Short mmCIF file of C-alpha atoms in Angstrom, two decimals:
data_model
loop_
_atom_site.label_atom_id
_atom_site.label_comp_id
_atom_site.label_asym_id
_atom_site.label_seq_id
_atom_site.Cartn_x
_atom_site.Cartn_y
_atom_site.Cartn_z
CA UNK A 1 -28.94 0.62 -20.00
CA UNK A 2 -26.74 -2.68 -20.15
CA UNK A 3 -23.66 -2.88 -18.24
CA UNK A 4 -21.92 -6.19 -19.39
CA UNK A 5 -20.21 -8.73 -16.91
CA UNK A 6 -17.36 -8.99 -19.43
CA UNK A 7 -16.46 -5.52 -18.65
CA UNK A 8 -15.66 -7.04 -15.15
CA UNK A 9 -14.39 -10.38 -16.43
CA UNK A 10 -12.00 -9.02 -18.79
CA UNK A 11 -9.93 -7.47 -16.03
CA UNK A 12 -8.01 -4.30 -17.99
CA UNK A 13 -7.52 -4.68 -21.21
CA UNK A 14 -9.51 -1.68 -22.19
CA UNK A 15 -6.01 0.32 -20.87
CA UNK A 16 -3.90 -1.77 -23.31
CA UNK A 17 -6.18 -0.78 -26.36
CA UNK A 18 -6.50 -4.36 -27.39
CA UNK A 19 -8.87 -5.02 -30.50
CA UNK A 20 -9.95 -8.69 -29.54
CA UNK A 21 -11.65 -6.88 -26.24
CA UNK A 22 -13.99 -4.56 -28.74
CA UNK A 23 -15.28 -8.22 -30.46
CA UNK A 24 -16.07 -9.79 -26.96
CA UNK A 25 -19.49 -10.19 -26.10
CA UNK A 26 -21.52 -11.87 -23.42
CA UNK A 27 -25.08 -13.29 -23.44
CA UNK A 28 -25.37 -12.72 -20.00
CA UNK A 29 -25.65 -9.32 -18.78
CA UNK A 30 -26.78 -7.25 -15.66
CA UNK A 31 -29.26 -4.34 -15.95
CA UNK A 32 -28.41 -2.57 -12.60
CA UNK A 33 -31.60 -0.29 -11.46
CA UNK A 34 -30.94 -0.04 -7.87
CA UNK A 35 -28.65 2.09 -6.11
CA UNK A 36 -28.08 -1.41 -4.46
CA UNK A 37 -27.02 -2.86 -7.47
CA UNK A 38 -24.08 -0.70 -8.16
CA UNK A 39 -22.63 -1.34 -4.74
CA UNK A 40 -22.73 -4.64 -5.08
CA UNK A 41 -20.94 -4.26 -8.21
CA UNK A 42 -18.48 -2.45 -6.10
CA UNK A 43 -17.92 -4.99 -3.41
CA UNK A 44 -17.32 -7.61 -5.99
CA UNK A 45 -15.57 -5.48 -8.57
CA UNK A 46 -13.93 -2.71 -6.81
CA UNK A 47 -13.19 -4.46 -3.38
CA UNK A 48 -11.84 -7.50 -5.36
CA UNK A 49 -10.66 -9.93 -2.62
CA UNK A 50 -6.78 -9.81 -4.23
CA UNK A 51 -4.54 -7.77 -2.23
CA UNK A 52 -1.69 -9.09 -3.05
CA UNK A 53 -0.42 -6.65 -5.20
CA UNK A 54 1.15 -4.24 -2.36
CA UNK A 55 2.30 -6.88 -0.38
CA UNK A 56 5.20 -7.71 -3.25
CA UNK A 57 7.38 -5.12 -2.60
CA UNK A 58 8.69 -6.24 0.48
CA UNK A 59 11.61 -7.98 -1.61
CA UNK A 60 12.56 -5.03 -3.37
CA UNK A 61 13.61 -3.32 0.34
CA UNK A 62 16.46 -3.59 3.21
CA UNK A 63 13.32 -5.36 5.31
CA UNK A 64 14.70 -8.62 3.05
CA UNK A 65 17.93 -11.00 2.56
CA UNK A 66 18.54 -14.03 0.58
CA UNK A 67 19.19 -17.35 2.13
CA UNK A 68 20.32 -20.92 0.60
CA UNK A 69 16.85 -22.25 -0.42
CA UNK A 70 16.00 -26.41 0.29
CA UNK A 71 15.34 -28.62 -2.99
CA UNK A 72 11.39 -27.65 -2.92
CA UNK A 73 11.68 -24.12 -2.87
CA UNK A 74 14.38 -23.72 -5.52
CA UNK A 75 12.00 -22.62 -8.14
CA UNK A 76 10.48 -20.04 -6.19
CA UNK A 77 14.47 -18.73 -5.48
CA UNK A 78 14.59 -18.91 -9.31
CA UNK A 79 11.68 -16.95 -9.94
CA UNK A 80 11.97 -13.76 -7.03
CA UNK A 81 15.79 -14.01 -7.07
CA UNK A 82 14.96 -11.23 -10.62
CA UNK A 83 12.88 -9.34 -8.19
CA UNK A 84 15.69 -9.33 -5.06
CA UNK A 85 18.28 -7.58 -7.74
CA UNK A 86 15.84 -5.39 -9.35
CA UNK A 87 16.33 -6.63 -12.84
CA UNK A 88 14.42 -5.27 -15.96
CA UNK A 89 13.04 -8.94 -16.74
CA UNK A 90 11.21 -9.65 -13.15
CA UNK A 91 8.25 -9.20 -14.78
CA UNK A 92 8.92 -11.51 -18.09
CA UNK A 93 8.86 -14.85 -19.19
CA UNK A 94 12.36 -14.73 -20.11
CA UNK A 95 13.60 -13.34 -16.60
CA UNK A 96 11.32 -13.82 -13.15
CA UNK A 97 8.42 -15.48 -15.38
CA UNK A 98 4.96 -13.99 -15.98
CA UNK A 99 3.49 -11.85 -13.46
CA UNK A 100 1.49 -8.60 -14.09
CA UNK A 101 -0.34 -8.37 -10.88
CA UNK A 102 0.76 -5.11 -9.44
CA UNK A 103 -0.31 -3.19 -13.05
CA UNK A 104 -3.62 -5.69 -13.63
CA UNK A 105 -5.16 -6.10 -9.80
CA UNK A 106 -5.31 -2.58 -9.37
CA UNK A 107 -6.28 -1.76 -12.63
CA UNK A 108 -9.09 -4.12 -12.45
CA UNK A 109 -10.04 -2.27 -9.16
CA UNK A 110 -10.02 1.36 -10.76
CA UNK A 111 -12.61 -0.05 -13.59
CA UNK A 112 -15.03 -1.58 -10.73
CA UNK A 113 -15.27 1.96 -9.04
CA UNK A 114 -15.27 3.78 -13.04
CA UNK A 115 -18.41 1.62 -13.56
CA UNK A 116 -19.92 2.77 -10.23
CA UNK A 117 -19.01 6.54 -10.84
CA UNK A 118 -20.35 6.45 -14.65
CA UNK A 119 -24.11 4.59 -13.57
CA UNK A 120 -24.54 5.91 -10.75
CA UNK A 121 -27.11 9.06 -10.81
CA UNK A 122 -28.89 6.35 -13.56
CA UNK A 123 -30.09 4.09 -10.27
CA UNK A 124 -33.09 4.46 -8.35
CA UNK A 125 -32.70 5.02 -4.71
CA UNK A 126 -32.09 7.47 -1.67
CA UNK A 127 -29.72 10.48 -2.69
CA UNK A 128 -27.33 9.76 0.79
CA UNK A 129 -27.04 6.51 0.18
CA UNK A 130 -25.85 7.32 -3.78
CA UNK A 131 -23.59 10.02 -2.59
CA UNK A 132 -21.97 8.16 0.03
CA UNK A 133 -21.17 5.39 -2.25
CA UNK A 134 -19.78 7.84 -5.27
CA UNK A 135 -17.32 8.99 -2.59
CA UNK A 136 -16.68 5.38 -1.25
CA UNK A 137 -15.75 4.73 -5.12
CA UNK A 138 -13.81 7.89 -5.25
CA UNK A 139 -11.60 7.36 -2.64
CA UNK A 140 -11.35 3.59 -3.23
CA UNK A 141 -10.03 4.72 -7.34
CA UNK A 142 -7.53 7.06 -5.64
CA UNK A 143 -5.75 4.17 -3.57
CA UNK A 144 -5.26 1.86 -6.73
CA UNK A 145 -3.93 4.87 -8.09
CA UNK A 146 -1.98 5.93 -5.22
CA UNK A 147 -0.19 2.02 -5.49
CA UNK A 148 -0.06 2.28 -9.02
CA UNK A 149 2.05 5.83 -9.17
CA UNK A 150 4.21 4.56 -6.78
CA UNK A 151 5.34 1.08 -8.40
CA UNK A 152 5.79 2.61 -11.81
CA UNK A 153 6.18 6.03 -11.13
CA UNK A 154 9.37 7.98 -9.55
CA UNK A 155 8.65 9.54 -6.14
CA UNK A 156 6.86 12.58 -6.46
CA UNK A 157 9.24 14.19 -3.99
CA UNK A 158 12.57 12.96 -6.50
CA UNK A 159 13.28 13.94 -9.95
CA UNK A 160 10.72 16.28 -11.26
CA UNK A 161 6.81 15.44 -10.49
CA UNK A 162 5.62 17.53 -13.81
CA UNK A 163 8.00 15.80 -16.13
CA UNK A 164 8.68 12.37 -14.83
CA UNK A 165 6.07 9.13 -16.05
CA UNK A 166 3.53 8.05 -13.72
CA UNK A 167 0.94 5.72 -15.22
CA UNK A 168 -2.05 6.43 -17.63
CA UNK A 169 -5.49 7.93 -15.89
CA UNK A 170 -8.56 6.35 -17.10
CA UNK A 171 -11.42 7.45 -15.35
CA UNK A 172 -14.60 5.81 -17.26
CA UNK A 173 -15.40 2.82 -17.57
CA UNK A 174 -16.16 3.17 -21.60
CA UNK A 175 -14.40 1.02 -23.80
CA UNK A 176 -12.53 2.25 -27.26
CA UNK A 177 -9.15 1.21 -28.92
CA UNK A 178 -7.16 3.66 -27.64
CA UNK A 179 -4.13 3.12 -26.63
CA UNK A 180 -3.45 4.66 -23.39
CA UNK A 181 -0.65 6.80 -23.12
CA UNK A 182 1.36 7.37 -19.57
CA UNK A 183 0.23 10.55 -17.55
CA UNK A 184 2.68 12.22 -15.55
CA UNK A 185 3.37 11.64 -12.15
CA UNK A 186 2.06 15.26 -11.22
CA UNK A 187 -1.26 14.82 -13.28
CA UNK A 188 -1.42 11.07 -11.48
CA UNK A 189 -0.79 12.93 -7.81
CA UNK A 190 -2.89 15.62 -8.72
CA UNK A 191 -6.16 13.29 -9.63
CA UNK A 192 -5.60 11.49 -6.40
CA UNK A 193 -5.74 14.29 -4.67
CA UNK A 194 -8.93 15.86 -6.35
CA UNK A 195 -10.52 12.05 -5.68
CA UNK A 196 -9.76 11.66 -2.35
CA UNK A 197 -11.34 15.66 -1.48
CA UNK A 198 -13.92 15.09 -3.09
CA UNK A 199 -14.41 11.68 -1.50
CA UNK A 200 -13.79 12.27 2.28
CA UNK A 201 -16.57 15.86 1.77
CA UNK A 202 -19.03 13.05 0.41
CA UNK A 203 -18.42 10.45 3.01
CA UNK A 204 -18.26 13.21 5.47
CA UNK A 205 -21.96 14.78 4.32
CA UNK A 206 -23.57 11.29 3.75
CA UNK A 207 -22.92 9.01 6.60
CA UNK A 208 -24.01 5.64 5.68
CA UNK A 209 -23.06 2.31 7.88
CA UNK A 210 -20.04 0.65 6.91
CA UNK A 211 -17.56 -1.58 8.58
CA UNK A 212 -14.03 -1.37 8.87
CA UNK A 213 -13.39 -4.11 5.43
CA UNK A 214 -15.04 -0.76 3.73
CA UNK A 215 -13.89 2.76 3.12
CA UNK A 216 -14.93 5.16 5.15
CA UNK A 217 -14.04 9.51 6.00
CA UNK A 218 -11.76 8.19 8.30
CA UNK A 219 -9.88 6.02 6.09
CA UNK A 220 -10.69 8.85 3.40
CA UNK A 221 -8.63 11.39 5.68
CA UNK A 222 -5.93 8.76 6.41
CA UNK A 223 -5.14 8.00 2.84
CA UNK A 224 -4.65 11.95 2.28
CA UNK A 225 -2.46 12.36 5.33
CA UNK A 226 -0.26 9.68 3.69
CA UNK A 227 -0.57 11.10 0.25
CA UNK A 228 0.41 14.66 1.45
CA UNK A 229 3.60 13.28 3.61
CA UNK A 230 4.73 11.70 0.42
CA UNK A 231 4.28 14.99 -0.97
CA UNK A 232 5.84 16.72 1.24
CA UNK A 233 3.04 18.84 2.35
CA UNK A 234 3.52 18.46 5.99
CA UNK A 235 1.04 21.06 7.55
CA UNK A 236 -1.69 18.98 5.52
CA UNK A 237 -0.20 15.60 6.17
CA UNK A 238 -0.49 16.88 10.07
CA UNK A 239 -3.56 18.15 9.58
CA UNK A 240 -5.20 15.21 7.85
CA UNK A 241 -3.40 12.73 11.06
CA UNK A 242 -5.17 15.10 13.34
CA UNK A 243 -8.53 14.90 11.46
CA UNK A 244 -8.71 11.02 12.60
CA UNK A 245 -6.91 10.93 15.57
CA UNK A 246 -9.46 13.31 16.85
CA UNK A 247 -12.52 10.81 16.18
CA UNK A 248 -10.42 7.07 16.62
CA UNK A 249 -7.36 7.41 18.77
CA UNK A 250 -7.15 4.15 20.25
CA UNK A 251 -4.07 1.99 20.22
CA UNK A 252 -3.26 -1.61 20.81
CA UNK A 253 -1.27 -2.47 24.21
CA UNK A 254 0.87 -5.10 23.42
CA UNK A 255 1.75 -5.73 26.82
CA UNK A 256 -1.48 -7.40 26.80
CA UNK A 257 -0.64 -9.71 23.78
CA UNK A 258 -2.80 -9.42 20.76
CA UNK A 259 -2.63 -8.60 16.93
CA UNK A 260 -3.04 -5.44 15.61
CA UNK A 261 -5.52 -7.05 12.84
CA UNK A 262 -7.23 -9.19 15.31
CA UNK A 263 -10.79 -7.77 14.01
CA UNK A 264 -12.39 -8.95 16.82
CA UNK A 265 -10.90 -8.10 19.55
CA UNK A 266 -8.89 -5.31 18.48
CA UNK A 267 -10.77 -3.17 16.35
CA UNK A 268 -10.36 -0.03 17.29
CA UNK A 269 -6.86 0.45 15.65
CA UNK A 270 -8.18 -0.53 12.35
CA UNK A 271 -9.10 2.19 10.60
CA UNK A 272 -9.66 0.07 7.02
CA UNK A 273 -8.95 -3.12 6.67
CA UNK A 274 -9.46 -5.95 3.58
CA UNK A 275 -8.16 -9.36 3.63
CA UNK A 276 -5.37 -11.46 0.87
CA UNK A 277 -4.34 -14.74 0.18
CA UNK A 278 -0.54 -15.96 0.60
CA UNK A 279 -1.02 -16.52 -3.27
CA UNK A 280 1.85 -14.08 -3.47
CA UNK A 281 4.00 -14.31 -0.17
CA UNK A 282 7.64 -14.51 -0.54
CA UNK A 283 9.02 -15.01 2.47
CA UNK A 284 6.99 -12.46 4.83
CA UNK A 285 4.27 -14.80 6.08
CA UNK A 286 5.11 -17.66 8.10
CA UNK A 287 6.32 -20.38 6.15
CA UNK A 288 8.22 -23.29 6.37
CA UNK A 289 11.83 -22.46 4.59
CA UNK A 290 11.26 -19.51 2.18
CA UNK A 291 14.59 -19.21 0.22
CA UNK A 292 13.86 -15.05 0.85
CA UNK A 293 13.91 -13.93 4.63
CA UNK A 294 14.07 -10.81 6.79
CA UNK A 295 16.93 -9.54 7.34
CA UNK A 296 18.83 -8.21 10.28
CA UNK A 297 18.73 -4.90 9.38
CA UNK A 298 15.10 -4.94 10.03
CA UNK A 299 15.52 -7.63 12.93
CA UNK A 300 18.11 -5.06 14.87
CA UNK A 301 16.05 -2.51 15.12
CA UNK A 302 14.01 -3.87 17.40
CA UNK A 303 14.95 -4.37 21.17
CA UNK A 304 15.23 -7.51 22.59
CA UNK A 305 12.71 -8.18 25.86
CA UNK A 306 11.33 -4.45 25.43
CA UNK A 307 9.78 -4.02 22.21
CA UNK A 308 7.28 -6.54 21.93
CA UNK A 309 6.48 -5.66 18.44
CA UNK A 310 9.67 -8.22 18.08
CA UNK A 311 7.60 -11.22 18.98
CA UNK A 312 4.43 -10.22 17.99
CA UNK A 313 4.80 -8.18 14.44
CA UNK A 314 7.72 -10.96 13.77
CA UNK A 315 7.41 -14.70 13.67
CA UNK A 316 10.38 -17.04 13.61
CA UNK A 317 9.97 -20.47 12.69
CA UNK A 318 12.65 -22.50 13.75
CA UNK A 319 13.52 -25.99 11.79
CA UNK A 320 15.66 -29.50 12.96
CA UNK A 321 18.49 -27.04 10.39
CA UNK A 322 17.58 -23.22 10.78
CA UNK A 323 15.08 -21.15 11.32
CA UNK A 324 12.99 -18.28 9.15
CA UNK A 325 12.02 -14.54 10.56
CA UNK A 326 8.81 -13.47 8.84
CA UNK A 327 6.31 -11.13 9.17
CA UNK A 328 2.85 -12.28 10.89
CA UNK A 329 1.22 -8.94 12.22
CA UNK A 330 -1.16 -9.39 9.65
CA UNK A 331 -2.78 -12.17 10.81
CA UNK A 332 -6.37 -11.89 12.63
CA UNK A 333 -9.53 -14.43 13.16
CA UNK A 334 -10.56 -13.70 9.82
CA UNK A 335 -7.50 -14.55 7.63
CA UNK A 336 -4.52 -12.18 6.46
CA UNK A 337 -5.33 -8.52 6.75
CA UNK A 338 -4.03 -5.62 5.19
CA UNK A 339 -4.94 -1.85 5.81
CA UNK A 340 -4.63 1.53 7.49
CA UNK A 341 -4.00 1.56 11.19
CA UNK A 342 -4.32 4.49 14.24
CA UNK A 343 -0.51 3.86 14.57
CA UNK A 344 0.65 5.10 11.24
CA UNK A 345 -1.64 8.24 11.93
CA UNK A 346 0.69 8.92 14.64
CA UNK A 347 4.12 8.55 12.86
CA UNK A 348 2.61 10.74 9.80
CA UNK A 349 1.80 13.17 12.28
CA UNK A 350 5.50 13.15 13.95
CA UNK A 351 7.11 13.17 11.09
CA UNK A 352 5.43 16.00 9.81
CA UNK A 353 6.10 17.91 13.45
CA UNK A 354 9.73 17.05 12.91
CA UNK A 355 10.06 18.07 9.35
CA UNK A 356 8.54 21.78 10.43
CA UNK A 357 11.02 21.31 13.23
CA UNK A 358 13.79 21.19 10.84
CA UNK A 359 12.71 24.07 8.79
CA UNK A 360 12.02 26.34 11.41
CA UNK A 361 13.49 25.67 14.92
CA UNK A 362 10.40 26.22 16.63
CA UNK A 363 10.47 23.70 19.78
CA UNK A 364 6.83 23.35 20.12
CA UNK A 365 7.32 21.24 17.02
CA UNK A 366 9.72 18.98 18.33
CA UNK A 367 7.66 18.30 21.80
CA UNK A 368 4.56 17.68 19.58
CA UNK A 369 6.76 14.87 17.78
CA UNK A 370 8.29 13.60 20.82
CA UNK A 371 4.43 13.50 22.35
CA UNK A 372 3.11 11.24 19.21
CA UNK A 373 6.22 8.85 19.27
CA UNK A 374 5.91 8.51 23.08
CA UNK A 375 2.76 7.28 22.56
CA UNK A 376 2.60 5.01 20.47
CA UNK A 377 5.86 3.18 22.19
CA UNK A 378 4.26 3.44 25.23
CA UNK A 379 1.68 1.04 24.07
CA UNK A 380 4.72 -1.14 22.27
CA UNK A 381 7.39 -1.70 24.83
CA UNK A 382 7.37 -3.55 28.17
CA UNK A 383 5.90 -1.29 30.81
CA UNK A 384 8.62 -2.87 33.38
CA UNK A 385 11.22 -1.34 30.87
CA UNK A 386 9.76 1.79 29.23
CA UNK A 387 11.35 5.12 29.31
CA UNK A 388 10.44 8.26 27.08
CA UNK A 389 12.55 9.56 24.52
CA UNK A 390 13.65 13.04 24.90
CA UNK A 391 15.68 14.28 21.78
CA UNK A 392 17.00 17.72 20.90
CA UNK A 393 19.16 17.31 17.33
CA UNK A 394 16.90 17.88 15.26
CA UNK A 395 18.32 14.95 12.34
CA UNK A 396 18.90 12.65 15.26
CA UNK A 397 15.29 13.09 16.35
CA UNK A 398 14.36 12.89 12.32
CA UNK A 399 16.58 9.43 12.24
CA UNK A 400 14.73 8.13 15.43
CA UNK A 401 11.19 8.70 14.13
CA UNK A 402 11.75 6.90 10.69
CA UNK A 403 13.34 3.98 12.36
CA UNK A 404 9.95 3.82 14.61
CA UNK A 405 7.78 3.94 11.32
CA UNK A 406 10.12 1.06 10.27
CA UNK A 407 9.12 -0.92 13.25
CA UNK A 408 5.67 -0.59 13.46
CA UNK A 409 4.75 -0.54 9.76
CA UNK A 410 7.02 -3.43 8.38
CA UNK A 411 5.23 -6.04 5.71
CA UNK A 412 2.28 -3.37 5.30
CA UNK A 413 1.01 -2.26 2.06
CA UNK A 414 4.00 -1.30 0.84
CA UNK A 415 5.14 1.14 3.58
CA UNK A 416 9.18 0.50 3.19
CA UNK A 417 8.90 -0.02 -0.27
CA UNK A 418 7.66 4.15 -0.66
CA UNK A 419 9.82 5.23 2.06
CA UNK A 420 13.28 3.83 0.79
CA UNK A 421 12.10 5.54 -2.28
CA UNK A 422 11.06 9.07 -0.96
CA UNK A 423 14.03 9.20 1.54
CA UNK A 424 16.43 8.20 -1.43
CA UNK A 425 17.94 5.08 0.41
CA UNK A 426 20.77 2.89 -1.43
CA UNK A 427 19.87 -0.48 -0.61
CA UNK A 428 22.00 -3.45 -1.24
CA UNK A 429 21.67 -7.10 -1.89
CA UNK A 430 23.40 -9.98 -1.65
CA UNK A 431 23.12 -13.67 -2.82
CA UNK A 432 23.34 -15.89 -0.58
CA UNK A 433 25.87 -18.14 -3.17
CA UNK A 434 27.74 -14.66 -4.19
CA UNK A 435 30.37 -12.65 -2.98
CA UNK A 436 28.79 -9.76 -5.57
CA UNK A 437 26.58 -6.84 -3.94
CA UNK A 438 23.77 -5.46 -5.72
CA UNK A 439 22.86 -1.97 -4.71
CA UNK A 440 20.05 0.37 -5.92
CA UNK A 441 19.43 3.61 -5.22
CA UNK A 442 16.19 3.87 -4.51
CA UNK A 443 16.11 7.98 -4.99
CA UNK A 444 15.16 7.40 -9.00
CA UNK A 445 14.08 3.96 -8.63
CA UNK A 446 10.30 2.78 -10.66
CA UNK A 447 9.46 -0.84 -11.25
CA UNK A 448 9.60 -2.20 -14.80
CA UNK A 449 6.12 -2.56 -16.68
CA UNK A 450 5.45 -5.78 -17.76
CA UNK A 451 6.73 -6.74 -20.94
CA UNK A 452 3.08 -8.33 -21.68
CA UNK A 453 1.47 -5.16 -21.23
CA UNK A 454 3.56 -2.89 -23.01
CA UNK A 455 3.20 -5.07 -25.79
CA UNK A 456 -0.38 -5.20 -25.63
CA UNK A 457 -0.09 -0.86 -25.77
CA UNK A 458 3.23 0.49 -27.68
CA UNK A 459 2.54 3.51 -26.62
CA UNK A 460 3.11 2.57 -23.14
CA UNK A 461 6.40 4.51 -22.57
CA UNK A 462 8.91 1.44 -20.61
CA UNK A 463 11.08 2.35 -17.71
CA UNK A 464 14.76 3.10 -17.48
#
């Protein structure tokens, strides 16, 4: 059995059915036999060390506002301004210039854990440590897929899930010249699903050491309590929430200082965790005068001297002229982290309470939510200045508990970006040098595929 390293070199072209990939060939080629083998394979190919891709959306939110730019930054204003208004061309040489990240990374991802999956029961080694890692690939294929859906795809909970275009499911790593055609977002959801099952039961069965920069049952259960909120499925979002919370509770107490990616000293809110470059940062990390900043409608939400996610989730970096908000939560001793914490657990797990709240008046519901969201702020706001929330209406208590999933989960892969989108918010933007508003309404709102891919595969369906 060969598997060849341009299979992993040649990123995804397989997906676009492009000839010139058939004709490619390498004299230097890996014959896996281990069981060892193929996870390295993984680590390299699956866990590729570009994360970028889910950090991009920030710009396309209400988290972001446009500010006059200096002289050395005016190309990069040229270049995102495409992506701040949502034009078709953000994507295109002719508009925002080249940039197919966000369909490319995690397709390249998806075809490190297809080569896993299809070798696998080939290897030589011990049966836990094989079935452990087919559900580490699993689950790892069903987050690319979950980003992937929800860049190009509608939210499932908007339009209609059965007819609406998601993105095209290749699940082997074989190559042809197909060209792949765009499953729906139902089929897409519905794979993910079946993946991440199937993955948490084998992670669960076959425990097998990992650290927190690899997936785990935990972060198996977490993805599917985020997957089923999106869904709407919120007595299997709950559940999922209370399926970790049971085995890692912990929370940060910022009154002590710290970051919630600090690996080293805080690690028992990380749940999953992988590290990215600023190769892609707009204005989110700290830099020095990013023409793209927060904005106050993130910045307000916060209280001044009492929520200490304020000063420690935000950074503002204050020049001779101005100063520049970012986001720098994501920052730990090992570089810029991305991943799934205890806190979002939490706010899942309240939202879900509140939702069943909503539908059926029972108030057990809405002390179980008030209970989760107590919590967590408990561990965010000054002690001196902290007071519990007690809420009865059951929209103003719905209102309250987004708005604390706003705060805590800013600038993280791609939180606001799917929530303006599931909750249907109109979001509007404004140039710094224009009087004119932009607004989008996020309710029926997909990204635009690359021009450069969907001419590489015509029958790649474009968005609206």
């Amino acid at each position: 059995m060969k598997i060849r390293k341009i299979y992993l070199l040649m990123s995804v072209l397989w997906l676009t059915g492009c000839s010139d990939f058939l004709e490619e060939s390498s004299q230097d080629e890996v014959r896996p036999a281990m069981i060892s083998d193929l996870e390295q394979i993984l680590l390299g190919d699956g866990y590729h060390d570009n994360h970028n891709f889910f950090y991009m959306t920030e710009i396309f939110t209400d988290n972001v506002k446009s500010v006059e730019p200096l002289v050395y930054v005016q190309d990069e204003y040229e270049r995102n301004k495409w992506r701040y208004l949502w034009d078709s061309k953000m994507f295109d040489d002719d508009g925002g210039g080249y940039y197919n990240g966000c369909w490319e990374i995690p397709y390249k991802g998806i075809l490190g854990c297809n080569l896993v999956l299809d070798y696998l029961d080939d290897m030589k080694g011990e049966d836990l440590v094989r079935e452990s890692l087919r559900g580490e690939a699993l689950v790892l294929r069903s987050w690319y897929y979950f980003h992937l859906i929800n860049f190009f795809g509608v939210a499932y909970n908007q339009g209609n899930p059965e007819t609406d275009l998601g993105v095209p499911l290749k699940l082997d790593a074989t190559v042809t010249g197909q060209f792949f055609t765009r499953n729906t977002v139902k089929e897409v959801y519905a794979r993910i699903e079946q993946d991440l099952l199937r993955g948490n039961k084998l992670l669960s069965t076959n425990r097998y050491d990992r650290n927190f920069f690899r997936i785990d049952h935990l972060a198996a259960k977490a993805i599917l309590s985020r997957v089923y909120l999106y869904m709407e499925d919120w007595d299997k979002a709950l559940a999922y929430a209370d399926s970790v919370l049971m085995v890692k509770s912990n929370l940060l107490d910022l009154n002590d200082g710290g970051r919630v990616y600090n690996t080293s000293s805080t690690p028992d809110e990380i749940i999953w965790v992988r590290e990215y470059s600023e190769g892609y940062s707009i204005s989110f990390q700290p830099r020095l005068s990013p023409p793209f900043i927060l904005s106050e409608n993130l910045i307000d939400i916060y209280t001044d001297n009492v929520d200490f996610r304020k000063s420690l989730f935000l950074y503002y970096n204050s020049t001779i002229t101005r100063g520049y908000p970012g986001i720098s939560k994501g920052s730990s001793d090992y570089g810029k982290m991305q991943g799934i914490r205890t806190a979002e657990l939490y706010l899942n797990r309240a939202e879900a309470y509140v939702r069943k709240y909503l539908a059926g008046g029972q108030d057990e519901f809405r002390l179980k939510a008030l209970a989760d969201l107590n919590k967590l702020r408990k561990y965010r706001l000054n002690k001196s200045k902290y007071a519990e929330v007690d809420l009865t209406d059951g929209q103003e208590l719905l209102d309250f508990c987004l708005t604390e999933r706003r705060r805590e989960l800013c600038g993280e892969t791609s939180h606001r970006w799917c929530d303006v989108r599931r909750l249907g918010v109109m979001v509007t933007h404004l140039l710094y040098d224009s009087s004119i508003e932009y607004e989008q309404n996020m309710e029926y709102y997909a990204l635009p595929i690359p021009k450069v891919i969907t001419e590489q595969n015509p029958s790649l369906v474009q968005n609206q």
